[in-house]
mmCIF file of C-alpha atoms and ligand atoms in Angstrom:
data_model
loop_
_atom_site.group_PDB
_atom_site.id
_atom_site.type_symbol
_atom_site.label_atom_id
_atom_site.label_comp_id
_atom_site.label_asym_id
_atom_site.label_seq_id
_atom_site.Cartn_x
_atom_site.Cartn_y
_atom_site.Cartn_z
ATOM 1 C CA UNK O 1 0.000 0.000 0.000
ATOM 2 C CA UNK O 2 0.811 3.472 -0.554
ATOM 3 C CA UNK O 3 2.886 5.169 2.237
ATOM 4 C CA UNK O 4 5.172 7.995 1.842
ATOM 5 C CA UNK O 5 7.200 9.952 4.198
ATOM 6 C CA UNK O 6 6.875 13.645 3.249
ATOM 7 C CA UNK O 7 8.340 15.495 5.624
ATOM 8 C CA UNK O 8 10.894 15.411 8.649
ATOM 9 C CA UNK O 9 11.510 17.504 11.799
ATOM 10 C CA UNK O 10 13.879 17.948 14.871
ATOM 11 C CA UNK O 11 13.864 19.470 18.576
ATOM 12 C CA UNK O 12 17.132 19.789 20.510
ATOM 13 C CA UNK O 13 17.527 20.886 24.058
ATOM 14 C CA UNK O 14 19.944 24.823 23.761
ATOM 15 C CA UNK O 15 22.625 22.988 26.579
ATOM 16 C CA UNK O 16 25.538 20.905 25.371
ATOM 17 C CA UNK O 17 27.030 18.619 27.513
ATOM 18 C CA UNK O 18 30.573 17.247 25.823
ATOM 19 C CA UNK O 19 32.674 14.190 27.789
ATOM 20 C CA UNK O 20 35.038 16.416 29.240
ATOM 21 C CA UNK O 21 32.306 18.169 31.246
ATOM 22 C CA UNK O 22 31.156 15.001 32.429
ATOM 23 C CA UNK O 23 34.524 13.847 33.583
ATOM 24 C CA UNK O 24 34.584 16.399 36.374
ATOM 25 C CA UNK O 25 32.348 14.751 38.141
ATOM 26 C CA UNK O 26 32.358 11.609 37.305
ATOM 27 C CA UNK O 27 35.403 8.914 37.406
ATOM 28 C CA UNK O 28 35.615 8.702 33.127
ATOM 29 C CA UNK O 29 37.271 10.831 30.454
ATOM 30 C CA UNK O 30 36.273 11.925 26.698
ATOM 31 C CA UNK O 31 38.585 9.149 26.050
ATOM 32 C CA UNK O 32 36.771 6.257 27.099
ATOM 33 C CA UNK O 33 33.565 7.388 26.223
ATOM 34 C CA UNK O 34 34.514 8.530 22.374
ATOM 35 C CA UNK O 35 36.660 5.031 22.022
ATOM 36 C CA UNK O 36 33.767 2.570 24.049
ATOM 37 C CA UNK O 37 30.678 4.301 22.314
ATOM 38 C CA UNK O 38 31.882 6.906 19.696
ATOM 39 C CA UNK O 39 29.620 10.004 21.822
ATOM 40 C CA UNK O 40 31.515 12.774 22.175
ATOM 41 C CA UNK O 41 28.915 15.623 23.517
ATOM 42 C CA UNK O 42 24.725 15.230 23.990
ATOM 43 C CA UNK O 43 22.172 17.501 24.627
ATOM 44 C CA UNK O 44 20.023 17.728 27.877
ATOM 45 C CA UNK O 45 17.371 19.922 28.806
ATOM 46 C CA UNK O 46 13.578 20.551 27.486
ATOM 47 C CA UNK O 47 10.937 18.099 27.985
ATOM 48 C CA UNK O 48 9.663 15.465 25.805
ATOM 49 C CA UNK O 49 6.754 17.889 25.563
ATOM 50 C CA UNK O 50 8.587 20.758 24.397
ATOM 51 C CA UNK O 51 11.294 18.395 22.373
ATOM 52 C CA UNK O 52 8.409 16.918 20.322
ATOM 53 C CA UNK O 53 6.429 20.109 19.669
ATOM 54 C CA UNK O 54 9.470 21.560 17.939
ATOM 55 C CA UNK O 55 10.278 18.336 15.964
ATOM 56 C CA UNK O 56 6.135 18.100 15.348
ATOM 57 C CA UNK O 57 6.468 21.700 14.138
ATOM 58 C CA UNK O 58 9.480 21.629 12.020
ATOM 59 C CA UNK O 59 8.276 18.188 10.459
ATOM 60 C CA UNK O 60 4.954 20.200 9.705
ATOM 61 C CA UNK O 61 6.565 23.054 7.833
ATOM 62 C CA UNK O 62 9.209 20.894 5.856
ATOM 63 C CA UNK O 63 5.827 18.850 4.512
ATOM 64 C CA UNK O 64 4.248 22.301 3.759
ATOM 65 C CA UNK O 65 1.180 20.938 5.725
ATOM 66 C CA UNK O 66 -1.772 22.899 8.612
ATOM 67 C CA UNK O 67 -3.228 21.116 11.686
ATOM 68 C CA UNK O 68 -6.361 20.395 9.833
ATOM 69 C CA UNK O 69 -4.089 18.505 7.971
ATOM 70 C CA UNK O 70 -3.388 15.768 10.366
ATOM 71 C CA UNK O 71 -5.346 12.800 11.360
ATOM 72 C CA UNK O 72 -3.118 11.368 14.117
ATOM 73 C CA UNK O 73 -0.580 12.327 16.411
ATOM 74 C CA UNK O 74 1.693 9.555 17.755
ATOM 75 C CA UNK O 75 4.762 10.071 20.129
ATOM 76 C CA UNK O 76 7.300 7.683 20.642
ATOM 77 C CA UNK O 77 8.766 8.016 23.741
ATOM 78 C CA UNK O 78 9.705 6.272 27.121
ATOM 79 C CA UNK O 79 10.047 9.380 28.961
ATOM 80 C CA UNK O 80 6.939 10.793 29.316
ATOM 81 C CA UNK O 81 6.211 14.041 30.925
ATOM 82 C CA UNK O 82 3.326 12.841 33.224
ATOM 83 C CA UNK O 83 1.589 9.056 33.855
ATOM 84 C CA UNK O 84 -1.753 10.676 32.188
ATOM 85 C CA UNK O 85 -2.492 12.332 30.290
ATOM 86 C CA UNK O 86 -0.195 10.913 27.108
ATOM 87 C CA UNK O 87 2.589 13.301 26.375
ATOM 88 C CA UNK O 88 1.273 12.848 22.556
ATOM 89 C CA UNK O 89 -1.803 15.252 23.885
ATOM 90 C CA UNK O 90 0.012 17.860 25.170
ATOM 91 C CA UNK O 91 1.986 17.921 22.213
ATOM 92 C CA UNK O 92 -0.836 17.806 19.624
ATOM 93 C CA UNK O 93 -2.927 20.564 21.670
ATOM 94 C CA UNK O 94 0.712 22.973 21.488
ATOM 95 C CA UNK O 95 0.624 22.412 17.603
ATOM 96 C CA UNK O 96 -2.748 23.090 17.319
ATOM 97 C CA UNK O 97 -3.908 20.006 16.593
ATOM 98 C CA UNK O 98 -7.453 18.162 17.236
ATOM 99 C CA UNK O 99 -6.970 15.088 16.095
ATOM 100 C CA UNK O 100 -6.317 11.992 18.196
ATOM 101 C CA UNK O 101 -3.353 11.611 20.127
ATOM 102 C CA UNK O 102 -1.642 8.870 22.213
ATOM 103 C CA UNK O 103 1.781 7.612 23.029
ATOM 104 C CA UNK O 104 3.585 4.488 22.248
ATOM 105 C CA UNK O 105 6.357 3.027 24.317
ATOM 106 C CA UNK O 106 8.920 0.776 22.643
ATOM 107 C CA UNK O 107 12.114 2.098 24.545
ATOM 108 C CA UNK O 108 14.684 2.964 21.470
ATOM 109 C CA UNK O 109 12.593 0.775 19.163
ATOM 110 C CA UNK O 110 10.028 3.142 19.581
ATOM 111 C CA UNK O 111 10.113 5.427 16.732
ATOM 112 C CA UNK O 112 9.722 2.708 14.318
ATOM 113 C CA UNK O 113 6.727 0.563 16.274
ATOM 114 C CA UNK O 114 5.464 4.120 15.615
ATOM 115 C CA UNK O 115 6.187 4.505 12.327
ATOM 116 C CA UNK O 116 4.369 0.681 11.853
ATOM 117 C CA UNK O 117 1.182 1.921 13.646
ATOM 118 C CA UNK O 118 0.925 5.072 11.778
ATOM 119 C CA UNK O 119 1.296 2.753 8.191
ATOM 120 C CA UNK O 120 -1.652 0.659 9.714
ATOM 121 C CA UNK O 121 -3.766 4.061 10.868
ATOM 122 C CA UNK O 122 -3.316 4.943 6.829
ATOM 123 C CA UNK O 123 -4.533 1.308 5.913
ATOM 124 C CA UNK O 124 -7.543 1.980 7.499
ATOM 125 C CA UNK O 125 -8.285 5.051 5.998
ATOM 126 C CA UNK O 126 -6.421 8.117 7.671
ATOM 127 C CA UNK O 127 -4.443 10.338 4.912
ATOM 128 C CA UNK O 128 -1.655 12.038 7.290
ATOM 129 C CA UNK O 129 0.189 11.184 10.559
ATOM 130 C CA UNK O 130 2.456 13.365 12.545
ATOM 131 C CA UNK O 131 4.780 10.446 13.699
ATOM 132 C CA UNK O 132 6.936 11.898 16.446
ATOM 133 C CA UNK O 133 10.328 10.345 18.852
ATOM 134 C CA UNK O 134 10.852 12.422 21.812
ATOM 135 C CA UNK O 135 13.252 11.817 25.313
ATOM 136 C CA UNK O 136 14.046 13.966 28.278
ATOM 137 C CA UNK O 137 16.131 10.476 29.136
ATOM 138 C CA UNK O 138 18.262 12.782 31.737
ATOM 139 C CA UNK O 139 15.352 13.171 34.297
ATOM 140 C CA UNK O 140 15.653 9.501 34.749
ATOM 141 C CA UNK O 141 19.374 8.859 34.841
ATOM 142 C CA UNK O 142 21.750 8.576 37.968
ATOM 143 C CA UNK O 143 24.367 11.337 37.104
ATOM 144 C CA UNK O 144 26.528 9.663 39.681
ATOM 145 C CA UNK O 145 26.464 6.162 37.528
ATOM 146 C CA UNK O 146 28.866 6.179 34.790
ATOM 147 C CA UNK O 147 27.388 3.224 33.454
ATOM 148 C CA UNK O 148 24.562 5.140 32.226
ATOM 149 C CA UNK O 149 25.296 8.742 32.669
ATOM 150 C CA UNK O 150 27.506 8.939 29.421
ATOM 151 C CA UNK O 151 25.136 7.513 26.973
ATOM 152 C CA UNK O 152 21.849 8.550 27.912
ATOM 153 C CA UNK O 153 20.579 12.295 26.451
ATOM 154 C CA UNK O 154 17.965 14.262 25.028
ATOM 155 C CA UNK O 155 16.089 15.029 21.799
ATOM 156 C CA UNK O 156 13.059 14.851 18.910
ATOM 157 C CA UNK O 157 12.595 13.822 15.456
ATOM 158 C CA UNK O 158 9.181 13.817 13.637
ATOM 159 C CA UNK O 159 8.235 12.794 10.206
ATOM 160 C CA UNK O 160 5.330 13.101 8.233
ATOM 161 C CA UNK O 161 3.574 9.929 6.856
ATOM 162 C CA UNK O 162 0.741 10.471 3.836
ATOM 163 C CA UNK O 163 -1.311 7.908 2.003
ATOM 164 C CA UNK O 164 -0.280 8.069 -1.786
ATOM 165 C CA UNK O 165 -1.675 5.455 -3.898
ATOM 166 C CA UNK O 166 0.898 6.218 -6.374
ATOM 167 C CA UNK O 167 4.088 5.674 -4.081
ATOM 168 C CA UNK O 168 5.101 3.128 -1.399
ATOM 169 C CA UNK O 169 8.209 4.239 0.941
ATOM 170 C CA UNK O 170 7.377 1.367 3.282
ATOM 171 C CA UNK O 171 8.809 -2.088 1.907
ATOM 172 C CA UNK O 172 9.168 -4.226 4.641
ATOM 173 C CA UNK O 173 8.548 -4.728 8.324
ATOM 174 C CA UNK O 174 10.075 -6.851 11.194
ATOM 175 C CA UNK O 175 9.363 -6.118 14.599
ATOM 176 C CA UNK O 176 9.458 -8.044 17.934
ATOM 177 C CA UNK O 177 10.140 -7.795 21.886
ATOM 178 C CA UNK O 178 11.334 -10.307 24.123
ATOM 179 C CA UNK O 179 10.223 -9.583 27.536
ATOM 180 C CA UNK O 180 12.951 -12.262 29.143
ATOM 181 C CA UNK O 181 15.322 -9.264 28.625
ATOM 182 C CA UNK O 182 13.287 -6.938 30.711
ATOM 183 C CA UNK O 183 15.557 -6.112 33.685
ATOM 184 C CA UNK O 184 18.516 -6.212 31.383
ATOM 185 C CA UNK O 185 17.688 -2.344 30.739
ATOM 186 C CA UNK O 186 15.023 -0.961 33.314
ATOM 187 C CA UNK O 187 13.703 2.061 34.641
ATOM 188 C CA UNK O 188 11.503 1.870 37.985
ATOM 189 C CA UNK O 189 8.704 4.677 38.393
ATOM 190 C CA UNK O 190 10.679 7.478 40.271
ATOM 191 C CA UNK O 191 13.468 5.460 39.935
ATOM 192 C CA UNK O 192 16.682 5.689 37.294
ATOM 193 C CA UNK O 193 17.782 3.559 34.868
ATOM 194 C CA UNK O 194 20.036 0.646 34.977
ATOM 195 C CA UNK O 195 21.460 -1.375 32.994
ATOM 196 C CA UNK O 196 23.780 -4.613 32.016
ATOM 197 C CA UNK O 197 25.480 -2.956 29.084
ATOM 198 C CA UNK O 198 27.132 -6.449 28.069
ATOM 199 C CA UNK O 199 24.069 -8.172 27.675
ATOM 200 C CA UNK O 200 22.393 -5.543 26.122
ATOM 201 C CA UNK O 201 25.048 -5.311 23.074
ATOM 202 C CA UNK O 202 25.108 -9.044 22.736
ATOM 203 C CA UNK O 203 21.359 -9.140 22.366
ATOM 204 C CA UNK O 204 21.239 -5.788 20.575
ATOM 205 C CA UNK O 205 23.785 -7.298 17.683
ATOM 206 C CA UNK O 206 22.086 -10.568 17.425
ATOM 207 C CA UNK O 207 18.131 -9.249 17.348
ATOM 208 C CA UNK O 208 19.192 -6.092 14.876
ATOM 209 C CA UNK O 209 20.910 -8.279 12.570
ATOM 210 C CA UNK O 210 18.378 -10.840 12.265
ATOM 211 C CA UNK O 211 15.522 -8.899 12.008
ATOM 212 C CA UNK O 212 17.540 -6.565 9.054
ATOM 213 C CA UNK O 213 18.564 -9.809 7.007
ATOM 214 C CA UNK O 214 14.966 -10.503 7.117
ATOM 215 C CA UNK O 215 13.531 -7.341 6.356
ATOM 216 C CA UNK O 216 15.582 -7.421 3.295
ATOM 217 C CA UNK O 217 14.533 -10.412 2.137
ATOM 218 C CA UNK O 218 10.775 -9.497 2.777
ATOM 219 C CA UNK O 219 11.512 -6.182 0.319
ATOM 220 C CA UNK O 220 14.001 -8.643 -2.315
ATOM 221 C CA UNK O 221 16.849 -6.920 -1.800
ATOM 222 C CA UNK O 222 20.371 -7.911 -0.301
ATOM 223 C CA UNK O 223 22.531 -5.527 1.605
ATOM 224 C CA UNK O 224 24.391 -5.106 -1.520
ATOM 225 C CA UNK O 225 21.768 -2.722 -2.780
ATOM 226 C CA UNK O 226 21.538 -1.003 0.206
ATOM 227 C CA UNK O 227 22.593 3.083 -0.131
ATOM 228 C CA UNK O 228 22.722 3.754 4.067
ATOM 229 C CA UNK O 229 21.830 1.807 7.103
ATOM 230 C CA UNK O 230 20.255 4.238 9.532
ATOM 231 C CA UNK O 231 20.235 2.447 12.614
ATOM 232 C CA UNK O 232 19.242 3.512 16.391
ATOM 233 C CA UNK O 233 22.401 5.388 17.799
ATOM 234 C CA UNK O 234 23.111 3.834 21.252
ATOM 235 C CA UNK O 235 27.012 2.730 20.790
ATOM 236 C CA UNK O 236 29.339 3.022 17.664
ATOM 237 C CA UNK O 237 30.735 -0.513 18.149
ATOM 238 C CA UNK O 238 27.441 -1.769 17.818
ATOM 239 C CA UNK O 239 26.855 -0.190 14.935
ATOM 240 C CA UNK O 240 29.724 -1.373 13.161
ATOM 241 C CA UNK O 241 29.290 -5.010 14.929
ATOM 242 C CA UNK O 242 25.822 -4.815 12.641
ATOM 243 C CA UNK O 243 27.348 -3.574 9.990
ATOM 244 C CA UNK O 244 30.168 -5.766 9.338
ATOM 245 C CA UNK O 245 28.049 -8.741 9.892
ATOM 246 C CA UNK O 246 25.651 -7.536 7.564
ATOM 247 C CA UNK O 247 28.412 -7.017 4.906
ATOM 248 C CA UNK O 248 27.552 -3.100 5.064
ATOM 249 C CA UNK O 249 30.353 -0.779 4.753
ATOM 250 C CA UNK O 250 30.755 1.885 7.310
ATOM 251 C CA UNK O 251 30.695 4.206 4.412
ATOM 252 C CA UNK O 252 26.977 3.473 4.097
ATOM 253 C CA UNK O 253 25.983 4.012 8.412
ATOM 254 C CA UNK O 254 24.548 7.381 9.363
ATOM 255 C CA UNK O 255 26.168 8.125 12.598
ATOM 256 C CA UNK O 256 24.740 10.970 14.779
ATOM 257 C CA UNK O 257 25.485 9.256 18.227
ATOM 258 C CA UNK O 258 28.644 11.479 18.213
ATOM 259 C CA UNK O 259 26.948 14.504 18.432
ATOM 260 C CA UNK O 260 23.327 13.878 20.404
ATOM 261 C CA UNK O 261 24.130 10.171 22.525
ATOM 262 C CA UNK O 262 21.512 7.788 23.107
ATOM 263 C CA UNK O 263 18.291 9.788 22.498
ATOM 264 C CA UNK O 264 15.976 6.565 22.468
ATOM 265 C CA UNK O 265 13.050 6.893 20.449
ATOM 266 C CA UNK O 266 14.575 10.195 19.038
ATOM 267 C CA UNK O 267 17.618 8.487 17.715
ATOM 268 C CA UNK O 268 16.723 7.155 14.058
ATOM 269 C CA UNK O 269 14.881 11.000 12.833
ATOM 270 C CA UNK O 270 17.906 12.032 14.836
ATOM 271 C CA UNK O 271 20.086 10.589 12.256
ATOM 272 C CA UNK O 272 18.112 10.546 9.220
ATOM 273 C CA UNK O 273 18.290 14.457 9.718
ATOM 274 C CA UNK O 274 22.225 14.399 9.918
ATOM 275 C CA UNK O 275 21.877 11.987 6.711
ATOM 276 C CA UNK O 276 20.018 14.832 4.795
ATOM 277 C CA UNK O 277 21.864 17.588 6.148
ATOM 278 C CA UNK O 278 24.840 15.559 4.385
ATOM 279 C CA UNK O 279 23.291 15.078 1.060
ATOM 280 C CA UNK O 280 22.902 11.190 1.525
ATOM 281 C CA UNK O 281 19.022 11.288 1.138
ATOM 282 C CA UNK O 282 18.483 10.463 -2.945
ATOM 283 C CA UNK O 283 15.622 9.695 -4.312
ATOM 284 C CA UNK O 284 14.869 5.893 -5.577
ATOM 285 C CA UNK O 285 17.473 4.785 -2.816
ATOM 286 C CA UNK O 286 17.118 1.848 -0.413
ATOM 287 C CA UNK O 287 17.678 2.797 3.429
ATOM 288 C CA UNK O 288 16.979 0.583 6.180
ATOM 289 C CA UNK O 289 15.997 1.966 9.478
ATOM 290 C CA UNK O 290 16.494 -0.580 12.131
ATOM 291 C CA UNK O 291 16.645 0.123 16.177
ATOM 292 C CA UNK O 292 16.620 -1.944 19.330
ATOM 293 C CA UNK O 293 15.968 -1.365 22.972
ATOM 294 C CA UNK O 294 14.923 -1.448 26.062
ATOM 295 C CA UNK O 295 12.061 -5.076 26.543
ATOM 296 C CA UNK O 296 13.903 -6.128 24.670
ATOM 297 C CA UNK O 297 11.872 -5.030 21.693
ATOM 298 C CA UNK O 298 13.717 -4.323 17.405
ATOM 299 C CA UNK O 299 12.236 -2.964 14.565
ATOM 300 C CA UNK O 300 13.875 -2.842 11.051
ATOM 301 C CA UNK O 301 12.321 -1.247 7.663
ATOM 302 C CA UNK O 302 13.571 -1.682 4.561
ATOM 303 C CA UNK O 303 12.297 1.485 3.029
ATOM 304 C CA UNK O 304 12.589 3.545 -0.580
ATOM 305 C CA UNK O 305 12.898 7.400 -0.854
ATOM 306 C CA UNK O 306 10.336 8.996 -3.151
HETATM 307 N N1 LIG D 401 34.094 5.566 32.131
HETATM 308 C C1 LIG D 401 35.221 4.908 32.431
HETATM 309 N N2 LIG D 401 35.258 3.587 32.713
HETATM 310 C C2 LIG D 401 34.093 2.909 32.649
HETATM 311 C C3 LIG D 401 32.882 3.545 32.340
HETATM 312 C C4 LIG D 401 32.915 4.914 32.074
HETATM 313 N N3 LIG D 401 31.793 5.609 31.752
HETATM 314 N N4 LIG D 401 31.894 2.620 32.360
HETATM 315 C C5 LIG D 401 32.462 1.451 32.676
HETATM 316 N N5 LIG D 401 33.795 1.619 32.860
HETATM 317 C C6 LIG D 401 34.818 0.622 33.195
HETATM 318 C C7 LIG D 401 34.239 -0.590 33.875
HETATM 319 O O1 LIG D 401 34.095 -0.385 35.258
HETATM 320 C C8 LIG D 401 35.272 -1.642 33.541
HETATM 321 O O2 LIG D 401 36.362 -1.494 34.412
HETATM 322 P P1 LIG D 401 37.167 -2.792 34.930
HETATM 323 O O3 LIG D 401 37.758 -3.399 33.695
HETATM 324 O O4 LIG D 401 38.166 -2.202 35.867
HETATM 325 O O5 LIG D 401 36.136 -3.660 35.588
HETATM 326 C C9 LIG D 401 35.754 -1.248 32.155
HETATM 327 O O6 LIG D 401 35.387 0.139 31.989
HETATM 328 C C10 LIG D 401 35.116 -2.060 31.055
HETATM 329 O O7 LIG D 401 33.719 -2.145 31.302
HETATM 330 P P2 LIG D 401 32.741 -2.873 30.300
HETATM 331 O O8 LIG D 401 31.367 -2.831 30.855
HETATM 332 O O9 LIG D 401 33.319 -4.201 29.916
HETATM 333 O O10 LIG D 401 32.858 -1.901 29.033
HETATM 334 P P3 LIG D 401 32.264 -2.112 27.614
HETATM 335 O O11 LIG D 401 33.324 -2.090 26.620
HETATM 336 O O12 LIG D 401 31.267 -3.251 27.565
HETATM 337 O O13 LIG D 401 31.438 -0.764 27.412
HETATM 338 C C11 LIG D 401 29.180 0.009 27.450
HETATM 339 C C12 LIG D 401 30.342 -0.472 28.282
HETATM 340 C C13 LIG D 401 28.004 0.294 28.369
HETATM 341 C C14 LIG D 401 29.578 1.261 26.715
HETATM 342 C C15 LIG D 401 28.808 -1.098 26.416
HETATM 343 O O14 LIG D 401 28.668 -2.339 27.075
HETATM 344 C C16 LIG D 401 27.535 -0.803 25.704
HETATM 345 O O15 LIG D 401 27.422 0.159 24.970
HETATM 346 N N6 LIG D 401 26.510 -1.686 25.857
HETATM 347 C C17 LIG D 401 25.258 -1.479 25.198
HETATM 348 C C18 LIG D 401 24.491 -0.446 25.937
HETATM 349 C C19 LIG D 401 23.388 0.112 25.122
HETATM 350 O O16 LIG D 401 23.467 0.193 23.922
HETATM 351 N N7 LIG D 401 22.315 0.525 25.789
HETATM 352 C C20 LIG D 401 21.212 1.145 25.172
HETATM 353 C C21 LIG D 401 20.382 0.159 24.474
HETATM 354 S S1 LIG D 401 19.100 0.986 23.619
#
């Protein structure tokens, strides 16, 4: 079916916070963090609230597209402003919006389970969805844990996603959780997260690369044909563990981790932005979009620019 991504947004917090900054207070030092995870500053501040209503509004304008124009708002995010009601409310009623709203929770896989129920909402007869990824990760980490503190930050990306009979961006699907991993990455309410960040890469590696060798089959393609990978930016080495495994050159991953962390359900509009901002978006070209996270739950798209 016809599903086309027409437009793309992003919302960053005004404070950088780079390695070095971090190292005065806690026992690490831009040089572990850049070689273990390839991050080298992040963002913190704002709200998911106030993240997503910039992404929601600049994804709006770059589609050339009013409120009245949008059936359904959906936020990705795991760090929601309040329990009730969903942050995807607030957000819609800030842009103007009267459509309905709600929130979806996949941890980092969560911009793409959105991105899968907005392509169902347009099977069933809505034209437009304001898809939108959104973290304020920081008001849930320990600063005094190193384990988390580096990787964790703040952010939003939004895209657009129109019915077009004539077009289909969306060429294959693969999603699934695993709930046996659940205290592997974990977040109590009122709590802060922890996690066993050798576990998670092991899993992360395995579940991304599975579910990505059988996305592409589901679209027949191979990796070969492949122009980028943008994948969920939680660690560089796992990114290039993927890649190589795949039989993707590095030449062909987005990387934004360096410059924004682990924004979670931000990550992947995150990085498709930084892949447009470098000319790598081209028309006709295969991308897949694959993330992991927190469940543990993946998602990987084989999609195709129009
Ligand atoms: N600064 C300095 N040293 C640190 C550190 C930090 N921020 N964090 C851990 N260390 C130390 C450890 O204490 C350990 O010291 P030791 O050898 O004296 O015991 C050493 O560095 C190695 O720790 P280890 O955990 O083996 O490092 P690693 O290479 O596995 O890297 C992660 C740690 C967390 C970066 C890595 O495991 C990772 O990225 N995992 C995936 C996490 C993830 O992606 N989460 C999000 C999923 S959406």
């Amino acid at each position: 079916m016809g599903v086309r991504f027409k437009g793309w947004g992003i919302g960053l917090p005004d404070r950088i916070v780079t390695n070095d900054e971090l190292s005065l207070t806690l026992d690490t030092s831009d040089e572990w963090i850049s070689e273990r995870t390839g991050i080298r500053q992040r963002y913190v501040g704002g709200t998911a609230r106030s993240l997503g209503v910039i992404a929601g509004r600049n994804a709006m304008a770059d589609a050339g597209v009013e409120p009245e124009d949008i059936d359904f708002c959906l936020l990705a995010t795991t760090s929601p402003d309040r329990m009730a009601p969903a942050t995807a409310v607030l957000i819609a009623n800030d842009l103007g919006l009267t459509c309905p709203a709600m929130d979806v929770n996949a941890a980092c896989s969560g911009f793409m389970y959105a991105v899968r129920v907005a392509q169902g909402l347009l099977e069933t007869g809505n034209k437009r969805i304001l898809v939108i990824g959104a973290e304020h990760l920081s008001k849930w980490v320990d600063w005094t844990d190193r384990n988390i503190a580096v990787l964790l930050a703040d952010g939003g990306g939004a895209a657009i996603l129109e019915y077009d009979p004539d077009v289909n961006d969306v060429l294959s699907f693969v999603l699934g959780a695993d709930g046996s991993g659940a205290d592997l990455l974990t977040c109590e309410h009122e709590g802060t997260f922890t996690m066993d960040g050798r576990e998670v890469f092991r899993r992360a590696v395995r579940v991304v690369v599975d579910s990505s060798q059988r996305a592409l089959e589901l679209a027949g393609i191979t990796a070969d044909d492949l122009a980028l990978i943008i994948p969920h930016q939680a660690n560089i080495r796992i990114i290039q563990a993927v890649a190589d495994r795949l039989g993707i050159g590095m030449d062909r991953a987005v990387i934004a981790l360096d410059r924004y962390g682990n924004t979670s359900s931000a990550s992947i509009p995150l990085a498709f932005d930084v892949a447009r901002t470098e000319g790598r978006i081209k028309t006709g070209d295969y991308a897949l979009l694959t993330g992991f996270g927190a469940g543990m739950t993946w998602a990987s798209s084989v999609v195709k620019w129009s």
